[in-house]
Coordinates of C-alpha atoms and ligand atoms in Angstrom, one line a residue:
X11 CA 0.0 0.0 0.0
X12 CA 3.1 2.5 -0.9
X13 CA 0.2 4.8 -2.2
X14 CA -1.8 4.7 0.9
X15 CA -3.6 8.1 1.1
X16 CA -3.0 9.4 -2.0
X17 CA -5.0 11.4 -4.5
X18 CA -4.6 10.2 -8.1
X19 CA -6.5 11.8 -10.9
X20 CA -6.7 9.7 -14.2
X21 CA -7.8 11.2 -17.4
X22 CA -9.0 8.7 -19.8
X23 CA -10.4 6.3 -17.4
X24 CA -13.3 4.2 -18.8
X25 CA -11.5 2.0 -20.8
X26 CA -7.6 0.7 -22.3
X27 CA -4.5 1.6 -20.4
X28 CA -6.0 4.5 -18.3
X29 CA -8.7 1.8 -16.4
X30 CA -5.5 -0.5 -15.5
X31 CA -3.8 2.3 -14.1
X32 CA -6.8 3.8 -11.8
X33 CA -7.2 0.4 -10.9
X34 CA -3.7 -0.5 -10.6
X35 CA -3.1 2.6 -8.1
X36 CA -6.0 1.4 -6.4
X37 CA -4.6 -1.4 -5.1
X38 CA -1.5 0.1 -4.1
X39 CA -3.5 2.2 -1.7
X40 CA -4.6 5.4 -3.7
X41 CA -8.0 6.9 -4.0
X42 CA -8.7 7.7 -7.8
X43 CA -10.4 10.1 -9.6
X44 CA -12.1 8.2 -12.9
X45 CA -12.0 10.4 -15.6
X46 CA -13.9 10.1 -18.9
X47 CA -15.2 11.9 -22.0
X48 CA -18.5 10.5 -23.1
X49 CA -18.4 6.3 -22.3
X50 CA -20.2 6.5 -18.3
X51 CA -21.1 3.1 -18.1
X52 CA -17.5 2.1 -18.9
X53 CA -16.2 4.7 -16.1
X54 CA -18.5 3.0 -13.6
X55 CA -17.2 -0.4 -14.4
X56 CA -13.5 1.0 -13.6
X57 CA -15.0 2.0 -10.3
X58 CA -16.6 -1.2 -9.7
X59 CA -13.2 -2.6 -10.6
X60 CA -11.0 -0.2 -8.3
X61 CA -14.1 -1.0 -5.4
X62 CA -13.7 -4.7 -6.1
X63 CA -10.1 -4.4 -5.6
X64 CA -10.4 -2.8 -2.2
X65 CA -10.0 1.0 -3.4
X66 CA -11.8 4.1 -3.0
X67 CA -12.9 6.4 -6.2
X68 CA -15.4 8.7 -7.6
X69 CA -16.0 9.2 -11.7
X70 CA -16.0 12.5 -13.5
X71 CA -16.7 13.7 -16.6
X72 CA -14.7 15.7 -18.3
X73 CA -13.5 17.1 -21.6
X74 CA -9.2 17.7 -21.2
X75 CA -10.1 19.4 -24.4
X76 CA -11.5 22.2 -22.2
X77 CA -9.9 24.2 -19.8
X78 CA -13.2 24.5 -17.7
X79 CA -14.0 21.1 -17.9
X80 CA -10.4 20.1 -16.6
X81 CA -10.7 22.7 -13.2
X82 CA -14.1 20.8 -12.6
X83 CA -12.2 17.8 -12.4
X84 CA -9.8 19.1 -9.9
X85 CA -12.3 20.3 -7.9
X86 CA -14.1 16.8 -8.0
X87 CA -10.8 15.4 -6.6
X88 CA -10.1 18.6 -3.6
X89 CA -14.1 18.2 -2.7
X90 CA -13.8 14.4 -2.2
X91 CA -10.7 13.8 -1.4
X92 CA -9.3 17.3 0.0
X93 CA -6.0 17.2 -2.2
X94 CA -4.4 15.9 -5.5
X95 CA -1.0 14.3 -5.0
X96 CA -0.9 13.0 -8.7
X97 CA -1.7 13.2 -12.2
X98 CA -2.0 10.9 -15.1
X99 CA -2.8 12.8 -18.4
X100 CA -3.4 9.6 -20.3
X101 CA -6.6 10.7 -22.3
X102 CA -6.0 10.0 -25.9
X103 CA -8.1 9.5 -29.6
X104 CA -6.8 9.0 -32.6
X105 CA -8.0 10.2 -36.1
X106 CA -5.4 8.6 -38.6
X107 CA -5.1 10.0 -42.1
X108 CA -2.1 10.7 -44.3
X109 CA -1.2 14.6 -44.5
X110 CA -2.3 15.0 -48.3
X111 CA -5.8 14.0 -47.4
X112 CA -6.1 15.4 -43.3
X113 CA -8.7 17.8 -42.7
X114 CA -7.8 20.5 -40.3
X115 CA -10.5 19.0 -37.7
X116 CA -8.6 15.6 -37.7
X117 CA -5.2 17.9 -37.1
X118 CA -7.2 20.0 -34.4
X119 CA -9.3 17.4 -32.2
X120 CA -6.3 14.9 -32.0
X121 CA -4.2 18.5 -30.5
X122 CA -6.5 19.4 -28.5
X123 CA -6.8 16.3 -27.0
X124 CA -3.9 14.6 -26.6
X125 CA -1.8 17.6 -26.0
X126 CA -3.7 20.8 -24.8
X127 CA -5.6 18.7 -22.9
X128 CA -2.4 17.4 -20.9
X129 CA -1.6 21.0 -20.1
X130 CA -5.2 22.0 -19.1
X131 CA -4.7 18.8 -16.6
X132 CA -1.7 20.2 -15.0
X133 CA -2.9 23.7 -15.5
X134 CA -5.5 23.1 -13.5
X135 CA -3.5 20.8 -10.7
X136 CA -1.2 23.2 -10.3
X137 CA -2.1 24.8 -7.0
X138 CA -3.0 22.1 -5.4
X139 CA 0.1 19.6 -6.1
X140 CA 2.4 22.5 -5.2
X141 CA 0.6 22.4 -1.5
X142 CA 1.9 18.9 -1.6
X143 CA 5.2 19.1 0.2
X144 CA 5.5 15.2 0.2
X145 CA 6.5 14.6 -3.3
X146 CA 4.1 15.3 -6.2
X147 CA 3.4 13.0 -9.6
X148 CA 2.8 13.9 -13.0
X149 CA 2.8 11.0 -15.2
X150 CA 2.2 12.0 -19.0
X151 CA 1.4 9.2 -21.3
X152 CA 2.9 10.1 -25.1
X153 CA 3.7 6.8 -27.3
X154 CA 6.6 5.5 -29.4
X155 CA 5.1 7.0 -32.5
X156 CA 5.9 10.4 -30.8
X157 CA 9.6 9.4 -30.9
X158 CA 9.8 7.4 -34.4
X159 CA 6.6 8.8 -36.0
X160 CA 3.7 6.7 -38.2
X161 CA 2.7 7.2 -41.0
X162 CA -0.7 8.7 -41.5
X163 CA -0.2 9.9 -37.9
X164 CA 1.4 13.6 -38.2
X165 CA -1.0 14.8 -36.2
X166 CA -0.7 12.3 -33.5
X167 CA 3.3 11.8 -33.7
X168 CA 3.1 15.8 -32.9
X169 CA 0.8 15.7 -30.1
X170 CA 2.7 13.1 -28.7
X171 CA 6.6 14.7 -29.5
X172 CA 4.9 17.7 -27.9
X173 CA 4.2 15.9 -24.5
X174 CA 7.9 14.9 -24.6
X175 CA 9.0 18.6 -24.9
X176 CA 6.4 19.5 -22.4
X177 CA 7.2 16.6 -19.6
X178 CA 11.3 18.1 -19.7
X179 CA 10.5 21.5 -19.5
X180 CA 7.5 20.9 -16.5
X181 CA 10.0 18.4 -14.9
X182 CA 12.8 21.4 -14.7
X183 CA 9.9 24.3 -13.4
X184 CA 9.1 21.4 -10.8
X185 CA 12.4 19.6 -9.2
X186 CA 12.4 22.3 -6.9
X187 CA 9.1 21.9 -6.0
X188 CA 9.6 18.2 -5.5
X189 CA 7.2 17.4 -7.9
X190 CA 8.8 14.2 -10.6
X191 CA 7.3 15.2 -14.6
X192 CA 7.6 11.8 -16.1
X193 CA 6.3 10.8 -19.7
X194 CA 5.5 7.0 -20.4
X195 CA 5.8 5.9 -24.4
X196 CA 3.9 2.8 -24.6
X197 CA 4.4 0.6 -27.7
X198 CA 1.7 -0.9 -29.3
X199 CA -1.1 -2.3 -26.6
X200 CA -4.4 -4.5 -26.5
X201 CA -7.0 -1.7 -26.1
X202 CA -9.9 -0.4 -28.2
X203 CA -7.4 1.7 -29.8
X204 CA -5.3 -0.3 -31.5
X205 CA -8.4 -2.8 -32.0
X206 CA -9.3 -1.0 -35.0
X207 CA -6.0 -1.8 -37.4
X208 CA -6.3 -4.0 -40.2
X209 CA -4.9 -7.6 -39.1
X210 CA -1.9 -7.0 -41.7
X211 CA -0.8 -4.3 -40.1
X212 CA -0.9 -5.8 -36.6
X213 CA 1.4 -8.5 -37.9
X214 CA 4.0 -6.4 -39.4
X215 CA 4.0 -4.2 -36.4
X216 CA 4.6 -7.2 -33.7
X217 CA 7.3 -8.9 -36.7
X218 CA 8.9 -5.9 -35.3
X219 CA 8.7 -5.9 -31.4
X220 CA 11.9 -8.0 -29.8
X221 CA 9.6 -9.1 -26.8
X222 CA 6.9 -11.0 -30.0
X223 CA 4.3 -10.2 -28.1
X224 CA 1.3 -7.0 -27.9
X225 CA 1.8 -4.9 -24.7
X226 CA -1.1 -5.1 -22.5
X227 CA -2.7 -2.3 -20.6
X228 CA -1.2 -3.5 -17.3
X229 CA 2.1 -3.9 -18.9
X230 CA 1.7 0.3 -18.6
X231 CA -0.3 0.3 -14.8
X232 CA 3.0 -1.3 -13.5
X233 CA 5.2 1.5 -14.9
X234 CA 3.1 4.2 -13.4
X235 CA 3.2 2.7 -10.5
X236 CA 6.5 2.5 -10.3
X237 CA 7.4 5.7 -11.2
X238 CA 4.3 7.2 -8.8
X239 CA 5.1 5.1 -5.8
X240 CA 8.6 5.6 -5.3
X241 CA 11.1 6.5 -8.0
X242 CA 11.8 9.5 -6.3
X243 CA 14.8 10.5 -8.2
X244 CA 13.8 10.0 -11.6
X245 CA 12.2 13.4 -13.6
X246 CA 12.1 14.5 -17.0
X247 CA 12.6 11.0 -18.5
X248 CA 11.0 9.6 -21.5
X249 CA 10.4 5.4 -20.6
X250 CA 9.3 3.2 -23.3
X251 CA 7.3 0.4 -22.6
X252 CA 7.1 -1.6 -25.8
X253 CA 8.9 -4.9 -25.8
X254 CA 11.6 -3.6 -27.2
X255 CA 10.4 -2.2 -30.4
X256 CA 12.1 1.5 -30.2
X257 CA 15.8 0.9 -28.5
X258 CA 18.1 4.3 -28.1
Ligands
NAP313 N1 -3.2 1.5 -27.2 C1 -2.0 1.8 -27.7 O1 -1.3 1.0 -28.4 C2 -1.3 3.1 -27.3 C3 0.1 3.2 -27.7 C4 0.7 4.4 -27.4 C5 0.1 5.4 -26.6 N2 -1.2 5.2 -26.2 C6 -1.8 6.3 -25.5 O2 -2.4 5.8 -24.3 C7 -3.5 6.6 -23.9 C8 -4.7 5.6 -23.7 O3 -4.9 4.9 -24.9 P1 -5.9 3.6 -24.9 O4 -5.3 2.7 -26.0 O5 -6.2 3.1 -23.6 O6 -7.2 4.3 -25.6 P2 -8.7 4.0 -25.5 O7 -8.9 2.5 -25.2 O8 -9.3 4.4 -26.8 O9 -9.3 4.9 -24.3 C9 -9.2 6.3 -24.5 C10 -9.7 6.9 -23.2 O10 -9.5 8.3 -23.3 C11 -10.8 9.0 -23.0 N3 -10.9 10.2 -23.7 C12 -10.9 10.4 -25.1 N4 -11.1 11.7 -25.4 C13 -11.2 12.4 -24.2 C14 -11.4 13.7 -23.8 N5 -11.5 14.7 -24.7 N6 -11.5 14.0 -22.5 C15 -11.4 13.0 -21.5 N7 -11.2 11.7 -21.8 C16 -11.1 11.4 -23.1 C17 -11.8 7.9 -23.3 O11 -13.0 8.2 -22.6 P3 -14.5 7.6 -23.2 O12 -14.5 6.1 -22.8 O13 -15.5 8.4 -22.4 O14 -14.5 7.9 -24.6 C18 -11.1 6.6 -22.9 O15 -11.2 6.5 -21.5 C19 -3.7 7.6 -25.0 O16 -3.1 8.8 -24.7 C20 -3.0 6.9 -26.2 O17 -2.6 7.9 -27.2 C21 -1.9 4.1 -26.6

């Protein structure tokens, strides 16, 4: 229970990676704020989940997309839980399309999202991790595409090279603070979102990975975990969870 008493605030919460990590600091003693976008029913079965596993939780909706929307869900977490100790910004979409054919929505929504919404998060989080004098967590989930790029994903590989830039700069405003910025890549993993590629492509992809294997969500819970529950001299660092598939 390393994460007894702690207030953890999960974007992107209903389903995928961001369900095994609420539930996975659940069970290491955290109370978890359930984020979503549109998918309720899913959120509640992440808090039935996190419940089942002996945790304590509360869902919110939320758009990252929208500053507003983000400050309600801090204030979810400080009324029901009186602080917020960490933050996962792992809400994410995708909407693949080569650049010759992208429309600017599919650039725009996929920015908004997966990036502004990251800094709305901590934005809004701000105040109340800096009253945290015990250590505060900001875990920013990019991918390995942000670091090698995809093709038909320019807007996507930029959303997610931008959390890079954005987890090093954060991590150097906050090391005095003792606040740790960390961004997790993860490779390609069993979740709705990579559900959707042709089987092809799927093959190619895990020809590719060392490890022969697709990641699974909790393959990602145990990295956050790690890097939320102790870890305390680790900041600004970029860790790939992949099996392999993008070596330095
Ligand atoms: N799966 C992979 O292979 C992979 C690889 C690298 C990186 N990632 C990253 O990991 C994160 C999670 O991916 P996943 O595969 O678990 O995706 P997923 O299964 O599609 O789940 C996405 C989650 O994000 C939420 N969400 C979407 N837009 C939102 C918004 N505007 N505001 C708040 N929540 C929003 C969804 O809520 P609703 O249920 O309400 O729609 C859902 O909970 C993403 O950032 C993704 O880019 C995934």
């Amino acid at each position: 229970m390393l994460l007894k008493d702690k207030t953890a605030v999960v974007t992107g919460a209903s389903r995928g990676i961001g369900r095994a990590v609420a539930i996975e600091l659940a069970k290491n003693g955290a109370n978890v704020i359930i984020n979503y976008s549109g998918n309720e029913a899913a959120a509640l079965e992440t808090l039935a989940a996190v419940e089942a596993a002996g945790g304590r939780g509360i869902v919110v909706q939320a758009n990252v997309a929208e500053m507003q929307s983000c400050e309600q869900l801090i204030k979810a977490a400080l009324d029901n839980f009186g602080k917020v100790d960490i933050l996962i910004n792992n809400a994410g979409i995708t909407r693949d399309n080569i650049a010759a054919r992208m429309k600017a929505e599919e650039w725009q929504s996929v920015l908004d999202t997966n990036l502004t919404g990251a800094f709305n998060c901590i934005k809004a989080a701000m105040r109340p991790l800096l009253k945290q004098k015990s250590g505060g967590r900001i875990i920013n989930i990019s991918s390995v595409v942000g670091l090698v790029g995809g093709i038909g994903q320019t807007n996507y590989a930029a959303a997610k090279a931008g959390i890079i830039g954005l987890t090093k700069s954060l991590a150097r405003e906050l090391a005095g603070r003792n606040i740790t910025v960390n961004a997790v890549a993860p490779g390609y993993i069993d979740t709705e979102m990579t559900a959707v590629l042709p089987e092809d492509l799927k093959a190619t992809i895990m020809s590719q990975v060392p490890l022969g294997r697709m990641g699974t969500p909790e393959d990602i819970a145990e990295t956050v975990v790690f890097l939320c529950a102790g870890a305390s001299y680790i900041t600004g660092q970029v860790i790939a969870v992949d099996g392999g598939l993008v070596m330095h």
